[in-house]
Coordinates of C-alpha atoms in Angstrom, one line a residue:
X275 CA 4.5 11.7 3.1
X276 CA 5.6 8.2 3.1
X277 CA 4.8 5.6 6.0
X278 CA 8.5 4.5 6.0
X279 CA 9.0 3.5 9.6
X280 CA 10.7 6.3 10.6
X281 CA 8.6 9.3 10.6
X282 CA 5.2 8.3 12.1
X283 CA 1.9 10.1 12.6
X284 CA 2.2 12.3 9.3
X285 CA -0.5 11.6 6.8
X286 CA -1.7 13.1 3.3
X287 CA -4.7 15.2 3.5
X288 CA -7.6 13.5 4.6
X289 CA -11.4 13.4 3.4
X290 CA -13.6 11.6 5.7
X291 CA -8.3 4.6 6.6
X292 CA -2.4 2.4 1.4
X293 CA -1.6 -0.1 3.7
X294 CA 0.7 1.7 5.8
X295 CA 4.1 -0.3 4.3
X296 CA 7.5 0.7 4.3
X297 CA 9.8 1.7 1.8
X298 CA 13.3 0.7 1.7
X299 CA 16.1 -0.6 -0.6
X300 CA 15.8 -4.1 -2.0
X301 CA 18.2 -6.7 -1.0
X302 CA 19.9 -8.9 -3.7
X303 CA 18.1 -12.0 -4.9
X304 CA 18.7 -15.7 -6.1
X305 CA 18.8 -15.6 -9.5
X306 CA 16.5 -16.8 -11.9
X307 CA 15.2 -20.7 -12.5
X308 CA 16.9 -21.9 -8.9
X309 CA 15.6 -24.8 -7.1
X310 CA 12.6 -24.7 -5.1
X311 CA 12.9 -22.5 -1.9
X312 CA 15.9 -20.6 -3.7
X313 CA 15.1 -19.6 -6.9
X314 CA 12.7 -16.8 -8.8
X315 CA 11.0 -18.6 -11.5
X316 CA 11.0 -22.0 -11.5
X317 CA 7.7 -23.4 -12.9
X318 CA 5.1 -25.2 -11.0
X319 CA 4.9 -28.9 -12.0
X320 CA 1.5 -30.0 -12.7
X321 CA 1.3 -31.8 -9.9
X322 CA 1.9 -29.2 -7.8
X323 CA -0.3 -27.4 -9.6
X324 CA -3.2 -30.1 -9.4
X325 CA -2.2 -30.1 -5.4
X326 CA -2.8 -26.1 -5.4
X327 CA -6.4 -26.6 -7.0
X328 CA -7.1 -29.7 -4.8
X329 CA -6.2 -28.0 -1.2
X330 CA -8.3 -24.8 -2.4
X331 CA -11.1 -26.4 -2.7
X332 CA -10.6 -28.3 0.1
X333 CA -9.8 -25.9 2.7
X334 CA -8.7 -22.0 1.5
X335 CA -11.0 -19.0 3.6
X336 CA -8.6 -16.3 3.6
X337 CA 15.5 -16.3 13.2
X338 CA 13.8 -13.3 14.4
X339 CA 14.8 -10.7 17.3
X340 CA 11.7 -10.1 18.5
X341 CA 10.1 -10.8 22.0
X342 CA 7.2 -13.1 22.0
X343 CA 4.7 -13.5 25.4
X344 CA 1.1 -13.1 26.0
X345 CA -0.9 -9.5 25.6
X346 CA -2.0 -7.8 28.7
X347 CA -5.8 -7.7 29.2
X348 CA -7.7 -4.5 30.9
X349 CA -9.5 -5.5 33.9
X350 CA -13.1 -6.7 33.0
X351 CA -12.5 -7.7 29.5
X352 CA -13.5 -11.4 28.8
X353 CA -10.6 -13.8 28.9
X354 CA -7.9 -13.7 26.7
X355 CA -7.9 -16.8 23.7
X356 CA -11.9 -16.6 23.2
X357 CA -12.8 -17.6 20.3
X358 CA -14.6 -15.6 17.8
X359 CA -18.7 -14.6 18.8
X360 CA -20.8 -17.8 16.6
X361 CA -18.0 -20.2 17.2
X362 CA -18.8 -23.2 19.2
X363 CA -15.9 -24.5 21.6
X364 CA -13.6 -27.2 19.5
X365 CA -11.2 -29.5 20.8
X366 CA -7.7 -27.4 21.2
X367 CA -5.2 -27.7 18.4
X368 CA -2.0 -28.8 19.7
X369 CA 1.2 -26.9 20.0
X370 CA 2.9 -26.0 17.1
X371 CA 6.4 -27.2 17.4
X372 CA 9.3 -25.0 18.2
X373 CA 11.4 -25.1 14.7
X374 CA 9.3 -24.6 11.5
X375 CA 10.0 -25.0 8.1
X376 CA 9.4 -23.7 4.5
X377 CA 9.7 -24.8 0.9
X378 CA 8.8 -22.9 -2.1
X379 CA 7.1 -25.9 -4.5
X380 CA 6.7 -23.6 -7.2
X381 CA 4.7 -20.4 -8.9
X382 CA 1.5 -19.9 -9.5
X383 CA 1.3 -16.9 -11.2
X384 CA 3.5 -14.5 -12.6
X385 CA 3.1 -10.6 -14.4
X386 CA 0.8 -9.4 -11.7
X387 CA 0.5 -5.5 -11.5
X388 CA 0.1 -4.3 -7.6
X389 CA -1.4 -7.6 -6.3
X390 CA -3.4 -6.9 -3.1
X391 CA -6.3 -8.9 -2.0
X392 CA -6.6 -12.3 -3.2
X393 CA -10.1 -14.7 -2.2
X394 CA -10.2 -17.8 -3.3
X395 CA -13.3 -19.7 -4.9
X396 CA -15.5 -22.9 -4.9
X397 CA -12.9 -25.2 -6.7
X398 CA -9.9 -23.8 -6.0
X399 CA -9.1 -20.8 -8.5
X400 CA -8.7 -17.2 -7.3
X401 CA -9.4 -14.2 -7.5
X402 CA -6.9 -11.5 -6.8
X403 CA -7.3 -7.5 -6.8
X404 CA -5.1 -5.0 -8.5
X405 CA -4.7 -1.6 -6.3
X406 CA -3.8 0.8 -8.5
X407 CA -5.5 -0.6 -11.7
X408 CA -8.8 -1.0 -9.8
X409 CA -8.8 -4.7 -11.1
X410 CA -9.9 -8.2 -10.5
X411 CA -8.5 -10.8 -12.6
X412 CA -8.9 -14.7 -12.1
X413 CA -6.2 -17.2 -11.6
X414 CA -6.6 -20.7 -12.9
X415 CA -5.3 -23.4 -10.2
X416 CA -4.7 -25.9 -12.8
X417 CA -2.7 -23.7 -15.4
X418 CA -1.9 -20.3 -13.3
X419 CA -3.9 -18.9 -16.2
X420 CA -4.9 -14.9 -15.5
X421 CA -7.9 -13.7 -16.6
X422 CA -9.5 -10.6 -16.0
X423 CA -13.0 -10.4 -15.3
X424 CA -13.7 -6.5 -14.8
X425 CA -13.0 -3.1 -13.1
X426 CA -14.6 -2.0 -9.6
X427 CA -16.2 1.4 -10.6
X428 CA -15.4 4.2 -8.6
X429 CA -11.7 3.0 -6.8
X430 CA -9.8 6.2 -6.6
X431 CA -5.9 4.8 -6.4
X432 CA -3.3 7.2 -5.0
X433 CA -0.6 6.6 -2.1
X434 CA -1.6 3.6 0.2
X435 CA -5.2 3.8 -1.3
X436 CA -6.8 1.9 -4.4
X437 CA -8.7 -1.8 -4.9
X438 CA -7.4 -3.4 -1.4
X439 CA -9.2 -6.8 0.2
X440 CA -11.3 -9.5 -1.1
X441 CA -13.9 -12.1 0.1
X442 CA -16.2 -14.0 -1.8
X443 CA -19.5 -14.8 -0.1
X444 CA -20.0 -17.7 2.3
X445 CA -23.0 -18.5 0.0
X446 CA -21.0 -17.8 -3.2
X447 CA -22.3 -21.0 -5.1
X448 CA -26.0 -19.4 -5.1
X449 CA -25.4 -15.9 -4.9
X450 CA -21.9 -15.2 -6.8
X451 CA -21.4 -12.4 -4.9
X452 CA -17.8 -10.3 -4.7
X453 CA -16.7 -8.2 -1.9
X454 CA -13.9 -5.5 -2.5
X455 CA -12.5 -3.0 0.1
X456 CA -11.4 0.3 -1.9
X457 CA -10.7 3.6 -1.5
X458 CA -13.0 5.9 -3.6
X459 CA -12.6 10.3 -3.7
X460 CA -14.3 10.6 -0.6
X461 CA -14.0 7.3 1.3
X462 CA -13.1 3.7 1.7
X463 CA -15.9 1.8 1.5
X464 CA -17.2 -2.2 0.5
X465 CA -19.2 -3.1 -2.5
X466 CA -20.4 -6.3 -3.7
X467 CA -20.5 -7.5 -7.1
X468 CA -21.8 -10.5 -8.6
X469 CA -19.8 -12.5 -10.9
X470 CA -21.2 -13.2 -13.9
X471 CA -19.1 -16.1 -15.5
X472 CA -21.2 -16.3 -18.6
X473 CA -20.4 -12.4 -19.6
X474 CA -17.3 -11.6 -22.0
X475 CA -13.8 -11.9 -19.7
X476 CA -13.6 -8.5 -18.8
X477 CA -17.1 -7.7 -18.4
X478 CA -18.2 -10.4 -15.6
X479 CA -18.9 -8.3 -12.5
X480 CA -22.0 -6.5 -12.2
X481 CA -22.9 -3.3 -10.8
X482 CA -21.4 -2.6 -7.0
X483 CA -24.2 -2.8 -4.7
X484 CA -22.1 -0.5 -1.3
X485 CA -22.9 -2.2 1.5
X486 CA -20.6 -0.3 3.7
X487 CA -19.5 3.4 3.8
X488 CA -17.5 6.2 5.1
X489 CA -14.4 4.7 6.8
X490 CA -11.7 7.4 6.6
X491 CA -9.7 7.3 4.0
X492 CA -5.7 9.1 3.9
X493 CA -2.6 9.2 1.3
X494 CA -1.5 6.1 4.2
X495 CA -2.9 3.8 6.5
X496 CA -6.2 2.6 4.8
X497 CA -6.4 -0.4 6.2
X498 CA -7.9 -2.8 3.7
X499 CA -8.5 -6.7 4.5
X500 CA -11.6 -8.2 5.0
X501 CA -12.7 -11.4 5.5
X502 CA -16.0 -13.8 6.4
X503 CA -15.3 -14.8 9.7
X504 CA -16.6 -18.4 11.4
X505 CA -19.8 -16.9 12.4
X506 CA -20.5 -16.2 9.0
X507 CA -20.2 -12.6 9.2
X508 CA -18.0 -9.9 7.4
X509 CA -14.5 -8.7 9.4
X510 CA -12.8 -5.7 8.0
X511 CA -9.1 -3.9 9.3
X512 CA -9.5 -0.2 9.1
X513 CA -6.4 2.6 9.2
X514 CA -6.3 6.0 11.2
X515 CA -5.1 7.6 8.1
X516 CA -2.1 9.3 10.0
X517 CA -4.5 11.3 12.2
X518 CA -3.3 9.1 15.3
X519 CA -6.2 10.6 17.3
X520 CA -8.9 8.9 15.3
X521 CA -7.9 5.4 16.6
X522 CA -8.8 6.3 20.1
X523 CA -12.3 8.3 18.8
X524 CA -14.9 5.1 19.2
X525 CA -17.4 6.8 17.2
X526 CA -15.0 6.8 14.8
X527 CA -14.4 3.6 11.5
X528 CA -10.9 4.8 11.6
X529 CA -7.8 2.6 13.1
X530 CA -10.5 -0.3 14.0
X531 CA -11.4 -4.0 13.2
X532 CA -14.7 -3.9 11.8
X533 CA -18.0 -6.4 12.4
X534 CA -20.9 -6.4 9.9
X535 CA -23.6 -8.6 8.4
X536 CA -23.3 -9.4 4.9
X537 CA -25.4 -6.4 3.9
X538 CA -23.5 -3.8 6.2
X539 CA -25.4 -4.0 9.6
X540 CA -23.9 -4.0 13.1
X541 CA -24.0 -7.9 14.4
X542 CA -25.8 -8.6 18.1
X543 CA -23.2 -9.5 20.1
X544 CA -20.9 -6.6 19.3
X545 CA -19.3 -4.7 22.1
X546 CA -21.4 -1.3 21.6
X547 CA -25.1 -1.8 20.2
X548 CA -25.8 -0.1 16.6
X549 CA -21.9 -0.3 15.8
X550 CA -19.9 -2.7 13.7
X551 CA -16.7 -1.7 15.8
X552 CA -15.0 -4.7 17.4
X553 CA -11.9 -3.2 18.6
X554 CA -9.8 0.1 18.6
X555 CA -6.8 1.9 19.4
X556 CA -5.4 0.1 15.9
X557 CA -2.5 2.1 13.6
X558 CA -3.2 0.4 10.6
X559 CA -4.7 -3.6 10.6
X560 CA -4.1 -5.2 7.2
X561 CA -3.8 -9.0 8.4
X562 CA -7.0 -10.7 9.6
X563 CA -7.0 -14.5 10.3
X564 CA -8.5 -17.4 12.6
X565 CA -6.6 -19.9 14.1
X566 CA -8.1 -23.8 14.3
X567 CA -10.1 -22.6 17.7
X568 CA -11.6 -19.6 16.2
X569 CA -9.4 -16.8 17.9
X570 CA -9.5 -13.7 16.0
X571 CA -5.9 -12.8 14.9
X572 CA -4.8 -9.0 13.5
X573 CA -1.4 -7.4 12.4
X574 CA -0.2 -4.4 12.0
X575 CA 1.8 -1.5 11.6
X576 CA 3.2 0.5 14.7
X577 CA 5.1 3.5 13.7
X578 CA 9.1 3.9 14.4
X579 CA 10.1 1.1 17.1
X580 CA 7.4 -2.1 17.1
X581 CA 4.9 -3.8 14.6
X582 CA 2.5 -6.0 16.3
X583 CA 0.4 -9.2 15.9
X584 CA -2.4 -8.8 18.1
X585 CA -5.1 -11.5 20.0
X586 CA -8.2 -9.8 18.6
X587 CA -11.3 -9.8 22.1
X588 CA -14.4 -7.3 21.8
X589 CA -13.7 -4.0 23.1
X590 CA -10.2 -4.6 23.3
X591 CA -8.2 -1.3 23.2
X592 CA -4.9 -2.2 21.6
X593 CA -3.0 1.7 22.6
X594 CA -2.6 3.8 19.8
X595 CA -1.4 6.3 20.0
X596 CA -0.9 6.0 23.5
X597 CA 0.9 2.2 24.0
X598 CA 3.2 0.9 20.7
X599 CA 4.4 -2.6 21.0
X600 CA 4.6 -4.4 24.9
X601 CA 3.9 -1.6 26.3
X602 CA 2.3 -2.7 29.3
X603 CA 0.0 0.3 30.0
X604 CA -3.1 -0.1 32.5
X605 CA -6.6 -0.2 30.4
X606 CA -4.4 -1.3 27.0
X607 CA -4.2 -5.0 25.2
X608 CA -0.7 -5.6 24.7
X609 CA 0.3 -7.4 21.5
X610 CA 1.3 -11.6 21.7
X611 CA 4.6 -10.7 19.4
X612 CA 6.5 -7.9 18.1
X613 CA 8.9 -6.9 15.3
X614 CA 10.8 -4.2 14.7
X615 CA 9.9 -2.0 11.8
X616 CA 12.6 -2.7 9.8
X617 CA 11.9 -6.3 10.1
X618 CA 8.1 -6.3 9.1
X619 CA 5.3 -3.9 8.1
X620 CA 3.4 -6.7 8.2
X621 CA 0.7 -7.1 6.0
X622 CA -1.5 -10.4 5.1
X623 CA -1.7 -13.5 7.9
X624 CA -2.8 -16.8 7.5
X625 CA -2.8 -19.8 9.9
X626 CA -1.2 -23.3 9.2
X627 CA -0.1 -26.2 11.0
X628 CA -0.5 -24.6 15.1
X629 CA 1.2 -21.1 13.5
X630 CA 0.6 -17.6 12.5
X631 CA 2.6 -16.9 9.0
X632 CA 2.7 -13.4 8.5
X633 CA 3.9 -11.6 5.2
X634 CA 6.5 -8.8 5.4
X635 CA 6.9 -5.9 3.5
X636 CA 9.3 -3.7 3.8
X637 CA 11.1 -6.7 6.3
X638 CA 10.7 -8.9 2.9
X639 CA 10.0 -11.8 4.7
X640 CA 7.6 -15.0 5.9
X641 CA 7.5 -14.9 9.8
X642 CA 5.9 -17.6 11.3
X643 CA 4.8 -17.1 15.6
X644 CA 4.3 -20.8 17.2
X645 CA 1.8 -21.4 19.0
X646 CA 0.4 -23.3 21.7
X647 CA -3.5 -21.8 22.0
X648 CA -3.3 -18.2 22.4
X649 CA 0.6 -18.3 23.5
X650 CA 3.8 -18.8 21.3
X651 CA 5.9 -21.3 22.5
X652 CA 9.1 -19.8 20.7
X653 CA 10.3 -16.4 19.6
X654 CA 9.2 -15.9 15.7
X655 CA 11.0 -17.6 13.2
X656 CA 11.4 -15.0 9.6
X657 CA 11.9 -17.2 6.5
X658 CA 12.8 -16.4 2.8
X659 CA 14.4 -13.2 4.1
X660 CA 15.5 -10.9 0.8
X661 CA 14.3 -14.3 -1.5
X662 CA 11.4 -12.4 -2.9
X663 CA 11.1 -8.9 -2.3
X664 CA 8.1 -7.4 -0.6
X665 CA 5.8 -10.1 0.6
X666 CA 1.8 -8.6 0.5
X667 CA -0.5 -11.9 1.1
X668 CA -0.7 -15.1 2.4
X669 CA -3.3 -17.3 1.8
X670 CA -4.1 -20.3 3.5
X671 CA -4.7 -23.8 1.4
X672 CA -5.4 -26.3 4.2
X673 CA -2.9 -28.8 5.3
X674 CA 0.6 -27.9 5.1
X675 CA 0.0 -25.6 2.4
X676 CA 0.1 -21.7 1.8
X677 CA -0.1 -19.2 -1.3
X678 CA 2.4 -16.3 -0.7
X679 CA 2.1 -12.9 -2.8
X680 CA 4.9 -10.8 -3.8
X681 CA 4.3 -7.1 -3.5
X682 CA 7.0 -5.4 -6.0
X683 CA 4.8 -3.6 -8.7
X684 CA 3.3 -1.5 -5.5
X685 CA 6.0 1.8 -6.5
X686 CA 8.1 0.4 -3.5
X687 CA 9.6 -2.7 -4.7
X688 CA 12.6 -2.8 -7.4
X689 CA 10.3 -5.5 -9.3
X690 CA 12.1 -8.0 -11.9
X691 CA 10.6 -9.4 -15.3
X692 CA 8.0 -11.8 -14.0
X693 CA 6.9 -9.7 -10.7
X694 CA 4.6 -9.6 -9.5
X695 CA 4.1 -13.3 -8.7
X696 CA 2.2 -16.1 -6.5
X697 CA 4.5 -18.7 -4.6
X698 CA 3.2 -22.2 -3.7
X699 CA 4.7 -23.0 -0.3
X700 CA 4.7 -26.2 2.0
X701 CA 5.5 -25.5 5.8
X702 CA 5.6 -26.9 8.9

């Protein structure tokens, strides 16, 4: 059965962490060719599209209702706003201001089928991951040009589950090497792949080399982004694949956030020696993201009342199934902001100018949380509400600028000619 925000805890059959969205029906949308920030398919300039290609390469990694404060802590746990293990202390970014703003410049990309992860390389172009074709094509910054370059062996699509995050390697230039988080017939795992530019389109990735396996994999809540972190190392977002009790299990990869070496190993420094878990009690993480002093930020799903962005610490317990949303329970980290379902289903985060901006699936909008360190400063702004449909990823370009991905072709959406699609933003 369906994750749909109103029946919770009821997964497909399991084998040994879909995304955990929400259905739901579509609101109306602009029509087509409308002005920036209004319309569906106005083109990108070339400008803007130079702009896109110059602020990847220069900086890409990866009015709402809801209460915003600061997550409880359990007693013991390091303070709350560390930043991330590796990162040396910077100078504090400064508030973000109260009142944001957003302004779709153009489109990137258009035709996409199930658009999932998306990792950007040296240079600016990207790379982005189809779920259910088990797909990674390339996207020209320049052009907006889609290219395929081959097929991750062995994905297994089917509900929530299929060819989910992305991240290229932080020594990509030498070493060319892919990572994909997908579900497979007995698992969800991560592979790397090199890229082999010189090969036929279609036939540039080499054979996956798994560097990371058995997370449980369900019909929902596979979790799916990863990410290289500050310290270099690899971050993943796991789902308890509706069997609640498996977020709670520590021995467990299910409803977790993941820490690993490049090739797979647990990192010194994690909470529990000889394990790559980070932090537990999770439903279903799919949004990983640092903000300018290296905090470790995670959203996800909650189940029928509260989705939740949530300050990532080592050995945090963040409730479920026992604590959903602010629940202010003794030996649980509560969540800096909350939505309610309908609002949400949050997916991919990115940070920009002092704020979290957090896509919104079945909620079909851009929220973005404010924030003065580790503590908004106003309640949640949503943006774009209805505009686009289903919003999967954001992607971060430096400056003022984000990528946004549309999440229509997904068997949720009611997609339109050109979806699915990548939006150029500006915000503030």
């Amino acid at each position: 059965m369906w994750d749909d925000g109103r029946i919770g805890g009821v997964g497909g059959a399991r084998t040994v962490g879909g995304v955990g969205d929400r259905g739901g029906p579509r609101e109306p949308r602009p029509g087509a060719y409308g002005s920036a920030g209004a319309g569906r398919r106005g083109g990108l300039t070339a400008l803007a599209l130079a702009g896109c290609g110059a602020l990847l390469a220069a900086g890409c990694s990866g009015s709402g209702g809801a209460q915003a404060g600061p997550g409880g802590s359990p007693p013991g746990s390091p303070p709350a706003g560390s930043a991330s293990p590796g990162a040396s202390a910077p100078a504090k970014a400064p508030a973000a201001p109260a009142k944001g703003s957003v302004a779709v410049t153009g489109e990137l990309a258009k035709g996409l089928e199930s658009p999932w992860g998306v990792a950007a390389l040296p240079g600016g172009d990207l790379l982005v991951a189809s779920r259910d074709k088990g797909t990674i094509s390339r996207i020209r910054a320049d052009t907006g040009a889609v290219t395929p370059i081959g097929e991750v062996p062995g994905v297994a699509p089917g509900g929530e589950g299929g060819l989910l995050g992305l991240a290229v390697s932080p020594t990509f230039a030498t070493d060319r090497l892919v990572y994909a988080y997908f579900t497979t017939e007995s698992d969800n795992r991560i592979a790397r792949m090199r890229y082999e530019e010189q090969r036929a389109p279609g036939q540039q990735l080499g054979a996956p080399d798994t560097v990371f396996r058995g997370i449980p994999k369900g019909v929902i809540h596979n979790g799916g982004r990863i990410a290289f972190g500050p310290d270099k190392m690899l971050w993943a977002g796991t789902g308890e694949t509706g069997e609640t009790g498996l977020a709670q299990d520590k021995k467990s990869l299910a409803g977790k956030v993941l820490r690993m070496t490049p090739d797979g190993e647990p990192v010194h420094g994690n909470p529990e020696a000889d394990s790559v878990v980070y932090s537990y009690g999770h439903r279903n993480v799919q949004g990983l993201a640092w903000d300018k002093d290296k905090r470790l930020w995670a959203a996800e799903f909650g189940q029928n009342t509260w989705d939740e962005l949530n300050l990532i610490e080592p050995g945090g317990n963040y409730g479920w199934p026992e604590a959903e949303g602010k629940a202010s329970k003794p030996g649980f980290r509560d969540p800096v902001a909350v939505w309610r379902t309908n609002e949400a289903s949050p997916s991919g985060i990115a940070w920009a100018q002092g704020s979290i901006w957090m896509a919104g699936l079945k909620g079909q909008r851009l929220w973005r949380i404010p924030l003065d360190g580790a503590v908004p400063v106003a309640e949640p702004e949503a943006f774009l509400e209805g505009k686009y449909g289903r919003l999967r990823t954001v992607v971060p370009l430096g400056g003022d600028g984000l990528l946004l991905v549309t999440s229509e072709t997904d068997g949720r959406g009611s997609p339109e000619a050109d979806d699915d699609r990548i939006l150029t933003l500006k915000v503030q």
